[in-house]
GROMACS .gro file of N, CA and C in nm:
model
  477
    1MET      N    1   1.487   1.079   6.228
    1MET     CA    2   1.349   1.067   6.188
    1MET      C    3   1.315   1.170   6.081
    2ARG      N    4   1.383   1.282   6.086
    2ARG     CA    5   1.359   1.388   5.989
    2ARG      C    6   1.388   1.339   5.848
    3LYS      N    7   1.493   1.263   5.824
    3LYS     CA    8   1.528   1.210   5.693
    3LYS      C    9   1.418   1.120   5.640
    4LEU      N   10   1.362   1.036   5.724
    4LEU     CA   11   1.256   0.946   5.684
    4LEU      C   12   1.130   1.023   5.646
    5THR      N   13   1.099   1.129   5.716
    5THR     CA   14   0.981   1.210   5.688
    5THR      C   15   0.993   1.276   5.550
    6ILE      N   16   1.110   1.323   5.514
    6ILE     CA   17   1.132   1.384   5.383
    6ILE      C   18   1.136   1.277   5.274
    7ALA      N   19   1.196   1.164   5.303
    7ALA     CA   20   1.213   1.058   5.204
    7ALA      C   21   1.080   0.995   5.165
    8LEU      N   22   0.988   0.978   5.257
    8LEU     CA   23   0.859   0.915   5.226
    8LEU      C   24   0.779   0.997   5.126
    9PRO      N   25   0.760   1.129   5.146
    9PRO     CA   26   0.685   1.205   5.043
    9PRO      C   27   0.758   1.206   4.909
   10LEU      N   28   0.890   1.214   4.911
   10LEU     CA   29   0.967   1.211   4.788
   10LEU      C   30   0.949   1.079   4.716
   11LEU      N   31   0.949   0.969   4.791
   11LEU     CA   32   0.927   0.837   4.734
   11LEU      C   33   0.786   0.825   4.675
   12ALA      N   34   0.689   0.881   4.742
   12ALA     CA   35   0.550   0.877   4.694
   12ALA      C   36   0.536   0.957   4.565
   13VAL      N   37   0.600   1.076   4.559
   13VAL     CA   38   0.593   1.159   4.438
   13VAL      C   39   0.663   1.087   4.323
   14THR      N   40   0.777   1.025   4.346
   14THR     CA   41   0.851   0.952   4.243
   14THR      C   42   0.767   0.837   4.190
   15ALA      N   43   0.702   0.762   4.278
   15ALA     CA   44   0.618   0.650   4.235
   15ALA      C   45   0.499   0.699   4.155
   16ALA      N   46   0.440   0.810   4.196
   16ALA     CA   47   0.324   0.864   4.124
   16ALA      C   48   0.364   0.912   3.985
   17LEU      N   49   0.479   0.979   3.975
   17LEU     CA   50   0.526   1.025   3.845
   17LEU      C   51   0.562   0.909   3.754
   18ALA      N   52   0.617   0.804   3.807
   18ALA     CA   53   0.655   0.689   3.726
   18ALA      C   54   0.532   0.621   3.667
   19ALA      N   55   0.423   0.619   3.741
   19ALA     CA   56   0.301   0.554   3.693
   19ALA      C   57   0.218   0.646   3.604
   20CYS      N   58   0.248   0.773   3.606
   20CYS     CA   59   0.170   0.871   3.530
   20CYS      C   60   0.180   0.844   3.380
   21GLY      N   61   0.065   0.835   3.313
   21GLY     CA   62   0.063   0.817   3.169
   21GLY      C   63   0.076   0.673   3.123
   22GLU      N   64   0.101   0.583   3.211
   22GLU     CA   65   0.112   0.442   3.170
   22GLU      C   66  -0.025   0.378   3.173
   23LYS      N   67  -0.053   0.298   3.072
   23LYS     CA   68  -0.176   0.221   3.068
   23LYS      C   69  -0.140   0.076   3.097
   24GLN      N   70  -0.221   0.014   3.172
   24GLN     CA   71  -0.202  -0.127   3.199
   24GLN      C   72  -0.295  -0.205   3.109
   25GLU      N   73  -0.247  -0.241   2.988
   25GLU     CA   74  -0.325  -0.319   2.893
   25GLU      C   75  -0.249  -0.446   2.862
   26PRO      N   76  -0.321  -0.553   2.837
   26PRO     CA   77  -0.252  -0.677   2.802
   26PRO      C   78  -0.179  -0.662   2.668
   27ALA      N   79  -0.064  -0.721   2.659
   27ALA     CA   80   0.012  -0.718   2.534
   27ALA      C   81  -0.057  -0.805   2.430
   28THR      N   82  -0.058  -0.756   2.306
   28THR     CA   83  -0.119  -0.835   2.199
   28THR      C   84  -0.015  -0.856   2.090
   29THR      N   85  -0.014  -0.975   2.036
   29THR     CA   86   0.075  -1.005   1.924
   29THR      C   87  -0.004  -1.079   1.819
   30ALA      N   88   0.021  -1.045   1.695
   30ALA     CA   89  -0.048  -1.111   1.584
   30ALA      C   90   0.021  -1.244   1.555
   31PRO      N   91  -0.055  -1.347   1.527
   31PRO     CA   92   0.008  -1.474   1.493
   31PRO      C   93   0.084  -1.463   1.361
   32VAL      N   94   0.195  -1.526   1.353
   32VAL     CA   95   0.275  -1.524   1.232
   32VAL      C   96   0.261  -1.659   1.163
   33THR      N   97   0.222  -1.655   1.036
   33THR     CA   98   0.205  -1.776   0.958
   33THR      C   99   0.304  -1.774   0.844
   34THR      N  100   0.368  -1.885   0.819
   34THR     CA  101   0.461  -1.890   0.707
   34THR      C  102   0.395  -1.963   0.593
   35GLN      N  103   0.428  -1.923   0.471
   35GLN     CA  104   0.373  -1.986   0.351
   35GLN      C  105   0.486  -2.050   0.273
   36SER      N  106   0.459  -2.161   0.214
   36SER     CA  107   0.556  -2.228   0.128
   36SER      C  108   0.516  -2.206  -0.016
   37THR      N  109   0.612  -2.172  -0.102
   37THR     CA  110   0.579  -2.153  -0.243
   37THR      C  111   0.575  -2.285  -0.318
   38THR      N  112   0.608  -2.393  -0.250
   38THR     CA  113   0.603  -2.524  -0.315
   38THR      C  114   0.507  -2.614  -0.241
   39SER      N  115   0.391  -2.561  -0.206
   39SER     CA  116   0.294  -2.640  -0.133
   39SER      C  117   0.211  -2.720  -0.232
   40GLY      N  118   0.243  -2.844  -0.248
   40GLY     CA  119   0.173  -2.929  -0.343
   40GLY      C  120   0.035  -2.967  -0.292
   41GLY      N  121  -0.045  -3.021  -0.382
   41GLY     CA  122  -0.175  -3.073  -0.344
   41GLY      C  123  -0.275  -2.966  -0.305
   42GLY      N  124  -0.272  -2.851  -0.365
   42GLY     CA  125  -0.377  -2.755  -0.339
   42GLY      C  126  -0.328  -2.622  -0.290
   43GLY      N  127  -0.201  -2.603  -0.271
   43GLY     CA  128  -0.148  -2.473  -0.237
   43GLY      C  129  -0.153  -2.444  -0.090
   44GLY      N  130  -0.113  -2.324  -0.055
   44GLY     CA  131  -0.102  -2.283   0.084
   44GLY      C  132  -0.236  -2.240   0.139
   45GLY      N  133  -0.234  -2.200   0.265
   45GLY     CA  134  -0.355  -2.155   0.332
   45GLY      C  135  -0.381  -2.010   0.303
   46GLY      N  136  -0.432  -1.942   0.404
   46GLY     CA  137  -0.465  -1.802   0.386
   46GLY      C  138  -0.346  -1.711   0.402
   47GLN      N  139  -0.377  -1.586   0.409
   47GLN     CA  140  -0.276  -1.484   0.421
   47GLN      C  141  -0.236  -1.474   0.566
   48GLY      N  142  -0.109  -1.442   0.594
   48GLY     CA  143  -0.068  -1.429   0.733
   48GLY      C  144   0.057  -1.347   0.748
   49GLY      N  145   0.063  -1.276   0.860
   49GLY     CA  146   0.184  -1.207   0.899
   49GLY      C  147   0.233  -1.103   0.800
   50GLY      N  148   0.147  -1.047   0.716
   50GLY     CA  149   0.189  -0.943   0.624
   50GLY      C  150   0.276  -0.993   0.510
   51GLN      N  151   0.271  -1.121   0.482
   51GLN     CA  152   0.356  -1.179   0.380
   51GLN      C  153   0.299  -1.164   0.240
   52GLY      N  154   0.181  -1.113   0.225
   52GLY     CA  155   0.120  -1.102   0.093
   52GLY      C  156   0.038  -1.225   0.062
   53PRO      N  157  -0.013  -1.230  -0.060
   53PRO     CA  158  -0.100  -1.341  -0.098
   53PRO      C  159  -0.025  -1.473  -0.101
   54SER      N  160  -0.094  -1.579  -0.067
   54SER     CA  161  -0.036  -1.713  -0.072
   54SER      C  162  -0.021  -1.754  -0.219
   55PRO      N  163   0.058  -1.856  -0.247
   55PRO     CA  164   0.069  -1.905  -0.385
   55PRO      C  165  -0.067  -1.941  -0.445
   56ARG      N  166  -0.153  -2.000  -0.366
   56ARG     CA  167  -0.287  -2.036  -0.413
   56ARG      C  168  -0.366  -1.912  -0.455
   57GLU      N  169  -0.358  -1.807  -0.373
   57GLU     CA  170  -0.427  -1.682  -0.406
   57GLU      C  171  -0.365  -1.617  -0.530
   58GLN      N  172  -0.234  -1.624  -0.545
   58GLN     CA  173  -0.168  -1.568  -0.662
   58GLN      C  174  -0.212  -1.638  -0.790
   59VAL      N  175  -0.221  -1.771  -0.785
   59VAL     CA  176  -0.266  -1.848  -0.902
   59VAL      C  177  -0.410  -1.811  -0.936
   60THR      N  178  -0.495  -1.806  -0.835
   60THR     CA  179  -0.636  -1.772  -0.856
   60THR      C  180  -0.650  -1.635  -0.920
   61ARG      N  181  -0.578  -1.537  -0.868
   61ARG     CA  182  -0.585  -1.401  -0.923
   61ARG      C  183  -0.534  -1.395  -1.066
   62ALA      N  184  -0.427  -1.467  -1.095
   62ALA     CA  185  -0.372  -1.467  -1.231
   62ALA      C  186  -0.475  -1.521  -1.330
   63VAL      N  187  -0.540  -1.631  -1.294
   63VAL     CA  188  -0.641  -1.691  -1.383
   63VAL      C  189  -0.759  -1.595  -1.401
   64GLU      N  190  -0.808  -1.539  -1.291
   64GLU     CA  191  -0.919  -1.444  -1.299
   64GLU      C  192  -0.883  -1.325  -1.388
   65ASP      N  193  -0.764  -1.270  -1.367
   65ASP     CA  194  -0.724  -1.151  -1.442
   65ASP      C  195  -0.701  -1.178  -1.590
   66VAL      N  196  -0.641  -1.292  -1.622
   66VAL     CA  197  -0.614  -1.323  -1.763
   66VAL      C  198  -0.744  -1.351  -1.838
   67ILE      N  199  -0.835  -1.425  -1.777
   67ILE     CA  200  -0.958  -1.461  -1.846
   67ILE      C  201  -1.062  -1.349  -1.843
   68GLY      N  202  -1.080  -1.282  -1.730
   68GLY     CA  203  -1.195  -1.193  -1.718
   68GLY      C  204  -1.173  -1.049  -1.680
   69SER      N  205  -1.049  -1.004  -1.663
   69SER     CA  206  -1.031  -0.867  -1.615
   69SER      C  207  -1.049  -0.760  -1.721
   70GLY      N  208  -1.021  -0.794  -1.847
   70GLY     CA  209  -1.025  -0.693  -1.952
   70GLY      C  210  -0.903  -0.602  -1.947
   71ASP      N  211  -0.809  -0.630  -1.859
   71ASP     CA  212  -0.687  -0.551  -1.844
   71ASP      C  213  -0.582  -0.605  -1.940
   72VAL      N  214  -0.552  -0.529  -2.046
   72VAL     CA  215  -0.459  -0.578  -2.149
   72VAL      C  216  -0.318  -0.598  -2.094
   73GLY      N  217  -0.277  -0.517  -1.997
   73GLY     CA  218  -0.145  -0.533  -1.936
   73GLY      C  219  -0.132  -0.667  -1.866
   74ALA      N  220  -0.232  -0.700  -1.784
   74ALA     CA  221  -0.231  -0.826  -1.709
   74ALA      C  222  -0.250  -0.945  -1.803
   75ALA      N  223  -0.349  -0.935  -1.893
   75ALA     CA  224  -0.387  -1.048  -1.978
   75ALA      C  225  -0.293  -1.075  -2.094
   76CYS      N  226  -0.211  -0.976  -2.130
   76CYS     CA  227  -0.126  -0.992  -2.249
   76CYS      C  228   0.023  -0.980  -2.220
   77VAL      N  229   0.060  -0.936  -2.099
   77VAL     CA  230   0.202  -0.916  -2.069
   77VAL      C  231   0.240  -0.969  -1.930
   78GLU      N  232   0.181  -0.913  -1.827
   78GLU     CA  233   0.226  -0.934  -1.690
   78GLU      C  234   0.198  -1.074  -1.635
   79LEU      N  235   0.085  -1.133  -1.668
   79LEU     CA  236   0.043  -1.259  -1.605
   79LEU      C  237   0.036  -1.376  -1.703
   80VAL      N  238   0.104  -1.364  -1.815
   80VAL     CA  239   0.103  -1.469  -1.917
   80VAL      C  240   0.245  -1.494  -1.967
   81THR      N  241   0.264  -1.614  -2.024
   81THR     CA  242   0.393  -1.644  -2.088
   81THR      C  243   0.386  -1.605  -2.235
   82ALA      N  244   0.502  -1.589  -2.295
   82ALA     CA  245   0.508  -1.560  -2.439
   82ALA      C  246   0.447  -1.675  -2.519
   83LYS      N  247   0.466  -1.798  -2.469
   83LYS     CA  248   0.409  -1.916  -2.535
   83LYS      C  249   0.256  -1.906  -2.541
   84TYR      N  250   0.195  -1.865  -2.431
   84TYR     CA  251   0.050  -1.851  -2.427
   84TYR      C  252   0.003  -1.745  -2.527
   85VAL      N  253   0.066  -1.628  -2.525
   85VAL     CA  254   0.025  -1.519  -2.614
   85VAL      C  255   0.035  -1.563  -2.760
   86LYS      N  256   0.144  -1.630  -2.794
   86LYS     CA  257   0.163  -1.674  -2.932
   86LYS      C  258   0.057  -1.777  -2.973
   87ALA      N  259   0.031  -1.875  -2.886
   87ALA     CA  260  -0.065  -1.980  -2.918
   87ALA      C  261  -0.208  -1.927  -2.923
   88ALA      N  262  -0.244  -1.837  -2.833
   88ALA     CA  263  -0.382  -1.790  -2.825
   88ALA      C  264  -0.414  -1.674  -2.919
   89TYR      N  265  -0.316  -1.585  -2.944
   89TYR     CA  266  -0.345  -1.463  -3.019
   89TYR      C  267  -0.249  -1.433  -3.134
   90GLY      N  268  -0.142  -1.506  -3.145
   90GLY     CA  269  -0.043  -1.480  -3.250
   90GLY      C  270   0.068  -1.390  -3.203
   91ASP      N  271   0.031  -1.277  -3.141
   91ASP     CA  272   0.130  -1.186  -3.086
   91ASP      C  273   0.065  -1.094  -2.982
   92GLU      N  274   0.145  -1.010  -2.921
   92GLU     CA  275   0.095  -0.923  -2.815
   92GLU      C  276  -0.010  -0.825  -2.867
   93GLN      N  277   0.008  -0.773  -2.987
   93GLN     CA  278  -0.089  -0.679  -3.044
   93GLN      C  279  -0.225  -0.747  -3.065
   94GLY      N  280  -0.224  -0.871  -3.113
   94GLY     CA  281  -0.348  -0.946  -3.130
   94GLY      C  282  -0.418  -0.970  -2.998
   95CYS      N  283  -0.339  -0.998  -2.896
   95CYS     CA  284  -0.393  -1.019  -2.761
   95CYS      C  285  -0.459  -0.892  -2.711
   96LYS      N  286  -0.387  -0.781  -2.723
   96LYS     CA  287  -0.440  -0.654  -2.673
   96LYS      C  288  -0.568  -0.614  -2.746
   97ALA      N  289  -0.574  -0.638  -2.875
   97ALA     CA  290  -0.695  -0.605  -2.952
   97ALA      C  291  -0.814  -0.688  -2.904
   98ALA      N  292  -0.792  -0.817  -2.883
   98ALA     CA  293  -0.901  -0.905  -2.840
   98ALA      C  294  -0.945  -0.874  -2.696
   99VAL      N  295  -0.851  -0.859  -2.606
   99VAL     CA  296  -0.883  -0.837  -2.465
   99VAL      C  297  -0.951  -0.702  -2.445
  100SER      N  298  -0.909  -0.600  -2.518
  100SER     CA  299  -0.968  -0.467  -2.500
  100SER      C  300  -1.115  -0.466  -2.542
  101LYS      N  301  -1.158  -0.557  -2.629
  101LYS     CA  302  -1.297  -0.564  -2.674
  101LYS      C  303  -1.387  -0.641  -2.578
  102GLN      N  304  -1.328  -0.731  -2.497
  102GLN     CA  305  -1.411  -0.822  -2.417
  102GLN      C  306  -1.471  -0.760  -2.293
  103GLY      N  307  -1.412  -0.656  -2.235
  103GLY     CA  308  -1.463  -0.602  -2.110
  103GLY      C  309  -1.427  -0.694  -1.994
  104SER      N  310  -1.477  -0.662  -1.877
  104SER     CA  311  -1.446  -0.744  -1.760
  104SER      C  312  -1.569  -0.820  -1.713
  105PHE      N  313  -1.545  -0.935  -1.651
  105PHE     CA  314  -1.653  -1.018  -1.599
  105PHE      C  315  -1.595  -1.113  -1.495
  106ASP      N  316  -1.683  -1.171  -1.415
  106ASP     CA  317  -1.642  -1.263  -1.309
  106ASP      C  318  -1.598  -1.396  -1.366
  107VAL      N  319  -1.501  -1.455  -1.299
  107VAL     CA  320  -1.452  -1.587  -1.333
  107VAL      C  321  -1.442  -1.667  -1.203
  108ALA      N  322  -1.511  -1.779  -1.196
  108ALA     CA  323  -1.505  -1.865  -1.078
  108ALA      C  324  -1.387  -1.961  -1.095
  109VAL      N  325  -1.293  -1.954  -1.002
  109VAL     CA  326  -1.174  -2.040  -1.008
  109VAL      C  327  -1.182  -2.143  -0.897
  110SER      N  328  -1.152  -2.268  -0.933
  110SER     CA  329  -1.155  -2.376  -0.834
  110SER      C  330  -1.044  -2.477  -0.864
  111LYS      N  331  -1.032  -2.573  -0.777
  111LYS     CA  332  -0.938  -2.685  -0.793
  111LYS      C  333  -0.796  -2.639  -0.827
  112VAL      N  334  -0.746  -2.544  -0.750
  112VAL     CA  335  -0.608  -2.497  -0.769
  112VAL      C  336  -0.514  -2.601  -0.712
  113GLU      N  337  -0.422  -2.646  -0.795
  113GLU     CA  338  -0.321  -2.744  -0.751
  113GLU      C  339  -0.183  -2.691  -0.788
  114ILE      N  340  -0.093  -2.693  -0.690
  114ILE     CA  341   0.043  -2.642  -0.712
  114ILE      C  342   0.143  -2.752  -0.685
  115GLN      N  343   0.232  -2.773  -0.781
  115GLN     CA  344   0.340  -2.870  -0.768
  115GLN      C  345   0.469  -2.799  -0.807
  116GLY      N  346   0.546  -2.756  -0.708
  116GLY     CA  347   0.671  -2.686  -0.737
  116GLY      C  348   0.645  -2.556  -0.809
  117ASP      N  349   0.701  -2.543  -0.932
  117ASP     CA  350   0.682  -2.418  -1.007
  117ASP      C  351   0.579  -2.432  -1.118
  118ALA      N  352   0.488  -2.530  -1.104
  118ALA     CA  353   0.378  -2.549  -1.199
  118ALA      C  354   0.246  -2.556  -1.121
  119ALA      N  355   0.141  -2.507  -1.184
  119ALA     CA  356   0.009  -2.509  -1.119
  119ALA      C  357  -0.099  -2.531  -1.224
  120THR      N  358  -0.212  -2.583  -1.178
  120THR     CA  359  -0.331  -2.595  -1.262
  120THR      C  360  -0.451  -2.542  -1.183
  121ALA      N  361  -0.552  -2.500  -1.256
  121ALA     CA  362  -0.675  -2.452  -1.194
  121ALA      C  363  -0.788  -2.469  -1.294
  122LYS      N  364  -0.909  -2.480  -1.243
  122LYS     CA  365  -1.030  -2.484  -1.327
  122LYS      C  366  -1.097  -2.347  -1.315
  123ALA      N  367  -1.149  -2.299  -1.428
  123ALA     CA  368  -1.214  -2.169  -1.430
  123ALA      C  369  -1.343  -2.174  -1.510
  124LYS      N  370  -1.445  -2.100  -1.462
  124LYS     CA  371  -1.573  -2.088  -1.533
  124LYS      C  372  -1.605  -1.940  -1.547
  125PRO      N  373  -1.595  -1.887  -1.670
  125PRO     CA  374  -1.629  -1.747  -1.693
  125PRO      C  375  -1.780  -1.724  -1.688
  126ALA      N  376  -1.820  -1.609  -1.632
  126ALA     CA  377  -1.962  -1.573  -1.624
  126ALA      C  378  -2.011  -1.511  -1.754
  127ARG      N  379  -1.919  -1.458  -1.837
  127ARG     CA  380  -1.954  -1.397  -1.966
  127ARG      C  381  -1.845  -1.428  -2.066
  128GLY      N  382  -1.858  -1.372  -2.182
  128GLY     CA  383  -1.754  -1.386  -2.283
  128GLY      C  384  -1.775  -1.508  -2.371
  129PRO      N  385  -1.681  -1.531  -2.462
  129PRO     CA  386  -1.696  -1.640  -2.559
  129PRO      C  387  -1.696  -1.779  -2.496
  130ASN      N  388  -1.644  -1.791  -2.376
  130ASN     CA  389  -1.639  -1.921  -2.309
  130ASN      C  390  -1.733  -1.928  -2.189
  131LYS      N  391  -1.839  -1.847  -2.190
  131LYS     CA  392  -1.934  -1.842  -2.079
  131LYS      C  393  -1.983  -1.981  -2.041
  132GLY      N  394  -1.970  -2.013  -1.913
  132GLY     CA  395  -2.021  -2.139  -1.859
  132GLY      C  396  -1.935  -2.261  -1.886
  133GLU      N  397  -1.834  -2.250  -1.970
  133GLU     CA  398  -1.747  -2.365  -1.997
  133GLU      C  399  -1.646  -2.380  -1.884
  134THR      N  400  -1.597  -2.501  -1.866
  134THR     CA  401  -1.489  -2.523  -1.772
  134THR      C  402  -1.358  -2.514  -1.848
  135ILE      N  403  -1.274  -2.423  -1.805
  135ILE     CA  404  -1.145  -2.401  -1.869
  135ILE      C  405  -1.036  -2.451  -1.774
  136THR      N  406  -0.945  -2.529  -1.828
  136THR     CA  407  -0.830  -2.574  -1.749
  136THR      C  408  -0.715  -2.480  -1.777
  137ALA      N  409  -0.667  -2.416  -1.673
  137ALA     CA  410  -0.553  -2.324  -1.684
  137ALA      C  411  -0.428  -2.393  -1.632
  138LYS      N  412  -0.320  -2.383  -1.708
  138LYS     CA  413  -0.189  -2.429  -1.662
  138LYS      C  414  -0.102  -2.306  -1.645
  139LEU      N  415  -0.034  -2.299  -1.530
  139LEU     CA  416   0.049  -2.184  -1.499
  139LEU      C  417   0.190  -2.228  -1.464
  140VAL      N  418   0.284  -2.137  -1.481
  140VAL     CA  419   0.422  -2.161  -1.441
  140VAL      C  420   0.466  -2.043  -1.355
  141LEU      N  421   0.558  -2.071  -1.265
  141LEU     CA  422   0.614  -1.967  -1.179
  141LEU      C  423   0.740  -1.915  -1.246
  142GLN      N  424   0.738  -1.788  -1.283
  142GLN     CA  425   0.855  -1.723  -1.344
  142GLN      C  426   0.898  -1.612  -1.249
  143GLY      N  427   1.015  -1.629  -1.189
  143GLY     CA  428   1.058  -1.535  -1.085
  143GLY      C  429   0.965  -1.552  -0.967
  144ASP      N  430   0.895  -1.446  -0.930
  144ASP     CA  431   0.797  -1.456  -0.821
  144ASP      C  432   0.654  -1.434  -0.870
  145THR      N  433   0.633  -1.451  -1.001
  145THR     CA  434   0.501  -1.428  -1.060
  145THR      C  435   0.446  -1.556  -1.124
  146TRP      N  436   0.323  -1.592  -1.087
  146TRP     CA  437   0.253  -1.703  -1.154
  146TRP      C  438   0.196  -1.650  -1.284
  147ARG      N  439   0.228  -1.720  -1.395
  147ARG     CA  440   0.184  -1.677  -1.528
  147ARG      C  441   0.107  -1.789  -1.598
  148VAL      N  442  -0.002  -1.752  -1.663
  148VAL     CA  443  -0.080  -1.849  -1.740
  148VAL      C  444   0.004  -1.892  -1.860
  149ASP      N  445   0.019  -2.024  -1.876
  149ASP     CA  446   0.097  -2.080  -1.986
  149ASP      C  447   0.007  -2.142  -2.093
  150SER      N  448  -0.114  -2.185  -2.051
  150SER     CA  449  -0.210  -2.236  -2.148
  150SER      C  450  -0.349  -2.239  -2.086
  151LEU      N  451  -0.450  -2.229  -2.174
  151LEU     CA  452  -0.591  -2.241  -2.135
  151LEU      C  453  -0.656  -2.340  -2.231
  152ARG      N  454  -0.729  -2.436  -2.176
  152ARG     CA  455  -0.798  -2.536  -2.257
  152ARG      C  456  -0.943  -2.543  -2.214
  153SER      N  457  -1.034  -2.534  -2.311
  153SER     CA  458  -1.176  -2.538  -2.284
  153SER      C  459  -1.229  -2.682  -2.296
  154ASN      N  460  -1.336  -2.711  -2.225
  154ASN     CA  461  -1.400  -2.841  -2.236
  154ASN      C  462  -1.508  -2.842  -2.344
  155ALA      N  463  -1.523  -2.732  -2.417
  155ALA     CA  464  -1.626  -2.723  -2.521
  155ALA      C  465  -1.595  -2.818  -2.635
  156PRO      N  466  -1.697  -2.886  -2.685
  156PRO     CA  467  -1.675  -2.976  -2.799
  156PRO      C  468  -1.638  -2.898  -2.926
  157ALA      N  469  -1.555  -2.955  -3.006
  157ALA     CA  470  -1.515  -2.891  -3.131
  157ALA      C  471  -1.626  -2.903  -3.235
  158GLY      N  472  -1.629  -2.806  -3.323
  158GLY     CA  473  -1.727  -2.812  -3.434
  158GLY      C  474  -1.857  -2.744  -3.404
  159PRO      N  475  -1.944  -2.738  -3.505
  159PRO     CA  476  -2.073  -2.668  -3.490
  159PRO      C  477  -2.172  -2.743  -3.407
   0.00000   0.00000   0.00000
């Protein structure tokens, strides 16, 4: 009986020490969402699982930054193709000169459509030379970056 008397307090102390410092909280896990870079018909959904912006968000940001950010790096190098720079400004220096003068302003982007490594979007600048016009942006995926390849305004030609 003596062994049992010693063992019971020892067992109680061991159980108390084992529970010491432990919190009984329900386990939580964040939902994991996967994104496809070839999501046709409007692009992917929202952001999920720490994967970064969806293709749709990347296209939207590229269009906003190229048209309205005033950031010469983004608008003349990082988020555009060489074809776009040549057609719109002649060269990178011409682009940088024009973009540095425009300042930044809001651009409403809508109707983003992604088909493989090509995308289109509609944009309406709040200020600038194309204020209020609907601009159609065409983008291409180069590496892992969506780049503006052309911009077309709906403004009528002429005076």
